[in-house]
CSV table of C-alpha atoms in Angstrom, one decimal:
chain,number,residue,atom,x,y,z
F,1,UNK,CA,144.3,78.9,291.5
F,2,UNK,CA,142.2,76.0,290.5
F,3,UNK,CA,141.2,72.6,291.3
F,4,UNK,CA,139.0,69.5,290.5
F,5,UNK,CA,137.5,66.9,292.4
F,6,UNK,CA,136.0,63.9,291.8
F,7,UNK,CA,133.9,62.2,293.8
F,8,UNK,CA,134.4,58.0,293.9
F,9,UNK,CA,137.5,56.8,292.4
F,10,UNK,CA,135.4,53.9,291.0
F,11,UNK,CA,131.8,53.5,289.7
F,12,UNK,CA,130.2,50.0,288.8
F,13,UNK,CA,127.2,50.3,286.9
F,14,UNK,CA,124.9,47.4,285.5
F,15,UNK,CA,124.3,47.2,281.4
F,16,UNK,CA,121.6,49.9,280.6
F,17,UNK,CA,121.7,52.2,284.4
F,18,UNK,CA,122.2,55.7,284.5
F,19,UNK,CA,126.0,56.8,284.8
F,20,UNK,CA,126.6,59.4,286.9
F,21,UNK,CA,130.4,61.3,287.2
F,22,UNK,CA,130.7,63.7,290.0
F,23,UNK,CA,133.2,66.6,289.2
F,24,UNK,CA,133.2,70.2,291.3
F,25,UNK,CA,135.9,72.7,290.8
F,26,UNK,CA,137.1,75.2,292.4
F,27,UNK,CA,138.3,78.8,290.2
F,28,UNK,CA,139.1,82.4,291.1
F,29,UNK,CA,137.3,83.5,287.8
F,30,UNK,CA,134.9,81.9,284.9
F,31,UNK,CA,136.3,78.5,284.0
F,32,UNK,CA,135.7,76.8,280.9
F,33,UNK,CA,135.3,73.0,282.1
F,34,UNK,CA,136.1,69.5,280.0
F,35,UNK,CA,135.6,65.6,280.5
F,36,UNK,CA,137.8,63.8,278.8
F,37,UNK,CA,137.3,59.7,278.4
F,38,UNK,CA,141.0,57.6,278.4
F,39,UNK,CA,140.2,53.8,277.3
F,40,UNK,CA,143.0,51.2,278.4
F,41,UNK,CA,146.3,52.2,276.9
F,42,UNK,CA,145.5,55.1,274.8
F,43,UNK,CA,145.6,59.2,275.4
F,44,UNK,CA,142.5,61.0,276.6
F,45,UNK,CA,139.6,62.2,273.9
F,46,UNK,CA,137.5,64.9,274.4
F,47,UNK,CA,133.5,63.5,275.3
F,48,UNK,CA,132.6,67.1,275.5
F,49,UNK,CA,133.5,70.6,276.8
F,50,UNK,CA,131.8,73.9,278.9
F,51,UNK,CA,132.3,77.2,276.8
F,52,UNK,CA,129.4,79.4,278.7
F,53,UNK,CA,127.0,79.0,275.5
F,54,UNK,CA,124.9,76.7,276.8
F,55,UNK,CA,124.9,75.1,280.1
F,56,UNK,CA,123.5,71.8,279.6
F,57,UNK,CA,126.2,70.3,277.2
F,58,UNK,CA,125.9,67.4,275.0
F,59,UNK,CA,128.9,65.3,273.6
F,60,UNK,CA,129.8,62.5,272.0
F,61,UNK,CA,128.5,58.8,272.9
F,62,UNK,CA,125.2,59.5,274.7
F,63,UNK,CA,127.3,61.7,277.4
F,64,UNK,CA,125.9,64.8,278.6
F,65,UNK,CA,127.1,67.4,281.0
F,66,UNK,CA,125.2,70.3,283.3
F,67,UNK,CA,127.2,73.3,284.5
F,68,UNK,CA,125.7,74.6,287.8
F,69,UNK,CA,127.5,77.6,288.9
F,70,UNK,CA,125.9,77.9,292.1
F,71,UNK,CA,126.7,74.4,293.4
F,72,UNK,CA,130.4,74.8,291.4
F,73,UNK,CA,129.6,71.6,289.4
F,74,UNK,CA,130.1,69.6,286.2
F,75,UNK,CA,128.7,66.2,286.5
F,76,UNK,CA,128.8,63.8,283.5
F,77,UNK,CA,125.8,61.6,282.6
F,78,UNK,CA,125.0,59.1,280.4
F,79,UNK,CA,121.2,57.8,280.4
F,80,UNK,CA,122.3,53.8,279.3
F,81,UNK,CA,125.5,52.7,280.0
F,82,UNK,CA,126.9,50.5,277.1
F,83,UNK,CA,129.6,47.7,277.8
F,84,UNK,CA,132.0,49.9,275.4
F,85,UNK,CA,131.7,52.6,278.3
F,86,UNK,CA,134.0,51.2,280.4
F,87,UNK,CA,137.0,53.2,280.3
F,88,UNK,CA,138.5,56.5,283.2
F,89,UNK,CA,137.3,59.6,283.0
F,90,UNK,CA,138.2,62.7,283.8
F,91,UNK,CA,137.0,66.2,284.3
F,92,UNK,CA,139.2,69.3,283.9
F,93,UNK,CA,139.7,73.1,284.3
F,94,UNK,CA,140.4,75.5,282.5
F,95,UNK,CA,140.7,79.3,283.7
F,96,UNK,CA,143.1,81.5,284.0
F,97,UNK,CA,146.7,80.7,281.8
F,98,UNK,CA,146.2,77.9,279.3
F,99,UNK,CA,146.8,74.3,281.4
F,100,UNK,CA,144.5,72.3,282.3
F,101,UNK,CA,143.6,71.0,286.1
F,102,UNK,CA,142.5,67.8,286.2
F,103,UNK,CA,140.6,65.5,288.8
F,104,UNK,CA,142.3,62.3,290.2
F,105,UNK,CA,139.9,60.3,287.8
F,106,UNK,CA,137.3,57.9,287.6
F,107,UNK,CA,137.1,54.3,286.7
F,108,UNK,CA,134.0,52.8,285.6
F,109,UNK,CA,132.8,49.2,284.7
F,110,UNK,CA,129.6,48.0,283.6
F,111,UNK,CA,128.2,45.2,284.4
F,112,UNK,CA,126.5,42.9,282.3
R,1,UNK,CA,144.4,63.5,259.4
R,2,UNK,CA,147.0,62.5,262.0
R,3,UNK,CA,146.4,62.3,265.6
R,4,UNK,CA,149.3,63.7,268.3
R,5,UNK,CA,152.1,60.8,267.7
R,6,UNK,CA,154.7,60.2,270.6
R,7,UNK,CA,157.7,57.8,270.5
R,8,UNK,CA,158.4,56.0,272.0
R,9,UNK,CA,155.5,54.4,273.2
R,10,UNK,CA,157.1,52.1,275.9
R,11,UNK,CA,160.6,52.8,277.8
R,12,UNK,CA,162.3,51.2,280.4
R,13,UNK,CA,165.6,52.7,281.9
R,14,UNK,CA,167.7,52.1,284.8
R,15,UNK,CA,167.9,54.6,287.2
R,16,UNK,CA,170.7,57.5,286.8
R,17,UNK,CA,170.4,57.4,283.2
R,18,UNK,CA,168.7,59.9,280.8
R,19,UNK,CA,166.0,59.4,278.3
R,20,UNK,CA,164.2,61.6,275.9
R,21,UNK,CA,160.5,61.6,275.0
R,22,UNK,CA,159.6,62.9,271.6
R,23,UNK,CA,155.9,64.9,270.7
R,24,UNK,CA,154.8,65.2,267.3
R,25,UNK,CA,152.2,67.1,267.4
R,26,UNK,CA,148.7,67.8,265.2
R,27,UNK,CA,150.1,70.2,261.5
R,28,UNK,CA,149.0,73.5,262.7
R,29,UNK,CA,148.7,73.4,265.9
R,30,UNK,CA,151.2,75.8,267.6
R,31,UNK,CA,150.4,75.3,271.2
R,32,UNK,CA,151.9,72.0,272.7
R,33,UNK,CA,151.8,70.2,276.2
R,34,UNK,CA,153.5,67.8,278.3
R,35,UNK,CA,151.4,66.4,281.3
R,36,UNK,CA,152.5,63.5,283.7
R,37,UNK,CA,149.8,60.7,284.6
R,38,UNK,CA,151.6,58.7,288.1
R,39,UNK,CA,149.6,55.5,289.0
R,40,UNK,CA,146.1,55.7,289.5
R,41,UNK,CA,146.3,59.2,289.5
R,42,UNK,CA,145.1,62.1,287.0
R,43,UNK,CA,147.2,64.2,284.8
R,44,UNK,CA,149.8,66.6,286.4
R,45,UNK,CA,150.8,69.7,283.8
R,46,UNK,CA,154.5,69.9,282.9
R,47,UNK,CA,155.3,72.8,280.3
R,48,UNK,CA,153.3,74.3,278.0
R,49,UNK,CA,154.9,75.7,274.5
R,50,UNK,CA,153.5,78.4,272.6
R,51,UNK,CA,155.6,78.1,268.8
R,52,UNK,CA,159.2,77.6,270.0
R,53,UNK,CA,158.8,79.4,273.2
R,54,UNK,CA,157.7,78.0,276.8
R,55,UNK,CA,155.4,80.9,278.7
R,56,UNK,CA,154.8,78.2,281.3
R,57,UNK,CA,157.2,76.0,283.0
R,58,UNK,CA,155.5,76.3,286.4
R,59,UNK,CA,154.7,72.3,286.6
R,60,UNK,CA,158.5,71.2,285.6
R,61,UNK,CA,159.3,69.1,289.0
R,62,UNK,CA,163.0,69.8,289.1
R,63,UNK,CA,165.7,70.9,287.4
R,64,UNK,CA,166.3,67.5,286.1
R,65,UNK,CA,163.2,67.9,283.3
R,66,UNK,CA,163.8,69.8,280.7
R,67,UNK,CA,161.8,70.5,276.9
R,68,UNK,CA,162.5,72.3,274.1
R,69,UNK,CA,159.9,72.6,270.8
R,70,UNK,CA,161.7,73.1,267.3
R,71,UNK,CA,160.3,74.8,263.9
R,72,UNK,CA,157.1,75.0,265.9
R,73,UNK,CA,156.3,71.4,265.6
R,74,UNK,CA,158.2,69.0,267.7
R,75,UNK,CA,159.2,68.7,271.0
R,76,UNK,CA,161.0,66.7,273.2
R,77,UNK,CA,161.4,66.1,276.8
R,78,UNK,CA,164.4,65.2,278.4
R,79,UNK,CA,164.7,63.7,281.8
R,80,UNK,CA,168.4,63.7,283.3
R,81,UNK,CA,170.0,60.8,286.4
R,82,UNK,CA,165.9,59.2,286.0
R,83,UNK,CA,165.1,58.6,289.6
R,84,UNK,CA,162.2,55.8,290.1
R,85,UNK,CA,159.5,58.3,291.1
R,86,UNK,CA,159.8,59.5,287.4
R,87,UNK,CA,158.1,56.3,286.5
R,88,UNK,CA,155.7,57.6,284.8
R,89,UNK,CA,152.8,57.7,281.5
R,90,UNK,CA,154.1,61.1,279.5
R,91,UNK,CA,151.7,62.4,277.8
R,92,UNK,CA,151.6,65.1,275.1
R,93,UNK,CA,149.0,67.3,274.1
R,94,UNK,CA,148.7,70.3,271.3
R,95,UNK,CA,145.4,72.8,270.3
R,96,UNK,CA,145.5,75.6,267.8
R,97,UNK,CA,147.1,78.9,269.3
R,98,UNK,CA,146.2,78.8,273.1
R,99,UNK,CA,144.5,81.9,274.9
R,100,UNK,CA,144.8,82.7,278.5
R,101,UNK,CA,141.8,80.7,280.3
R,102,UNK,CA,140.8,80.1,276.4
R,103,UNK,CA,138.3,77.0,275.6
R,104,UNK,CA,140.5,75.5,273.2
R,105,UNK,CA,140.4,71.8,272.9
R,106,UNK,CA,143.5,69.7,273.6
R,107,UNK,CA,144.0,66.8,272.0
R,108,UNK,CA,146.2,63.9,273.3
R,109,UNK,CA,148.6,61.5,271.8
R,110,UNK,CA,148.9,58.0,273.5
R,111,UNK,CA,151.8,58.7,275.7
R,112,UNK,CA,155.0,57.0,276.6
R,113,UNK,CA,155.0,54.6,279.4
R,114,UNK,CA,158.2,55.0,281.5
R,115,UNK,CA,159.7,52.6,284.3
R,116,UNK,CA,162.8,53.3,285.7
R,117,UNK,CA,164.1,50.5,287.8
């Protein structure tokens, strides 16, 4: 089995502060490990994914991501949040079988 | 090149009735998804196709939810006597050929909003 949780439903940042995302999972073997972003009425695009190359991963819009195996973590971080970064996010798992788990979600504003 | 494309986009329905959600998914791609996203909550998994086939129908929440893919490209899920807690975003996904616990990237269409009343 496997599971995602994020930590804080919501996150306010100010205009230019560090983001931070909180995402730990739970798997029975390897996992390969997503965040997806979903702005207001549209699906879910991929800001970057976990593939056991590398385990600092970069993606797209300034968004970075550090597997830690030992603490069973993916958080996402961003260095400067931008207004345009306001949007849900969510991590995901991917282990066994092809579906993915995903966490409940969370929803961050920035602040001007 | 085109995106995942679902229709329709917005659906209201009165309860008891049934309705059909269509997935067109990305040309090539022969693995295709249908997720659930309640309220404030994250995506639940549905059914998963591989080409016309359905290895995975664990996340189907009762026998009123059913889906069926054609000439490997698209599908369509149909929800029978709608009950309000169906109210619902729908949303579809497809990658190239899926693996077991494989890396492949989903990609998403924009969903269909549901509300049964």
């Amino acid at each position: 089995a496997q599971s995602v949780t994020q930590l804080g439903s919501h996150v306010s940042v100010s205009e230019g502060a560090l983001v931070l995302l909180r995402c730990n999972y739970s798997s029975s073997v390897p996992p390969y490990l997503f965040w997806y972003v979903q702005y207001p009425n549209q699906g879910l695009q991929l800001l970057l994914k976990y593939t056991s190359a590398a385990t600092l991963v970069k993606g797209i819009n300034g968004f970075e991501a550090e597997f830690k195996k030992s603490e069973t973590s993916f958080h996402l971080t961003k260095p400067s949040a931008h207004m345009s970064d306001a949007a849900e996010y969510f991590c995901a798992v991917k282990a066994a079988g092809n579906k993915l788990t995903f966490g409940g979600g969370t929803r961050v504003l920035v602040k001007p | 090149g085109a995106g995942v494309s679902q229709s329709p986009s917005n659906k209201v329905t009165e309860k008891g009735k049934d309705v059909e959600l269509r997935c067109d998914p990305i040309s090539g791609h022969t693995a295709l998804y249908w997720y659930r996203q309640r309220l404030g909550q994250g995506l639940e998994f549905l059914i998963y196709f591989q080409g016309n086939s359905a290895p995975d129908k664990s996340g189907l929440p009762s026998d009123r939810f059913s889906a069926e893919r054609t000439g490997e490209s698209v599908s369509t899920l149909t929800i029978q006597r709608t009950q309000q807690e169906d109210s619902a975003v729908y949303l579809c996904a497809s990658s190239l050929a899926s693996s077991s616990g494989g890396a492949e990237t989903q990609y998403f269409g924009p969903g269909t909003r549901l509300l049964v009343l």
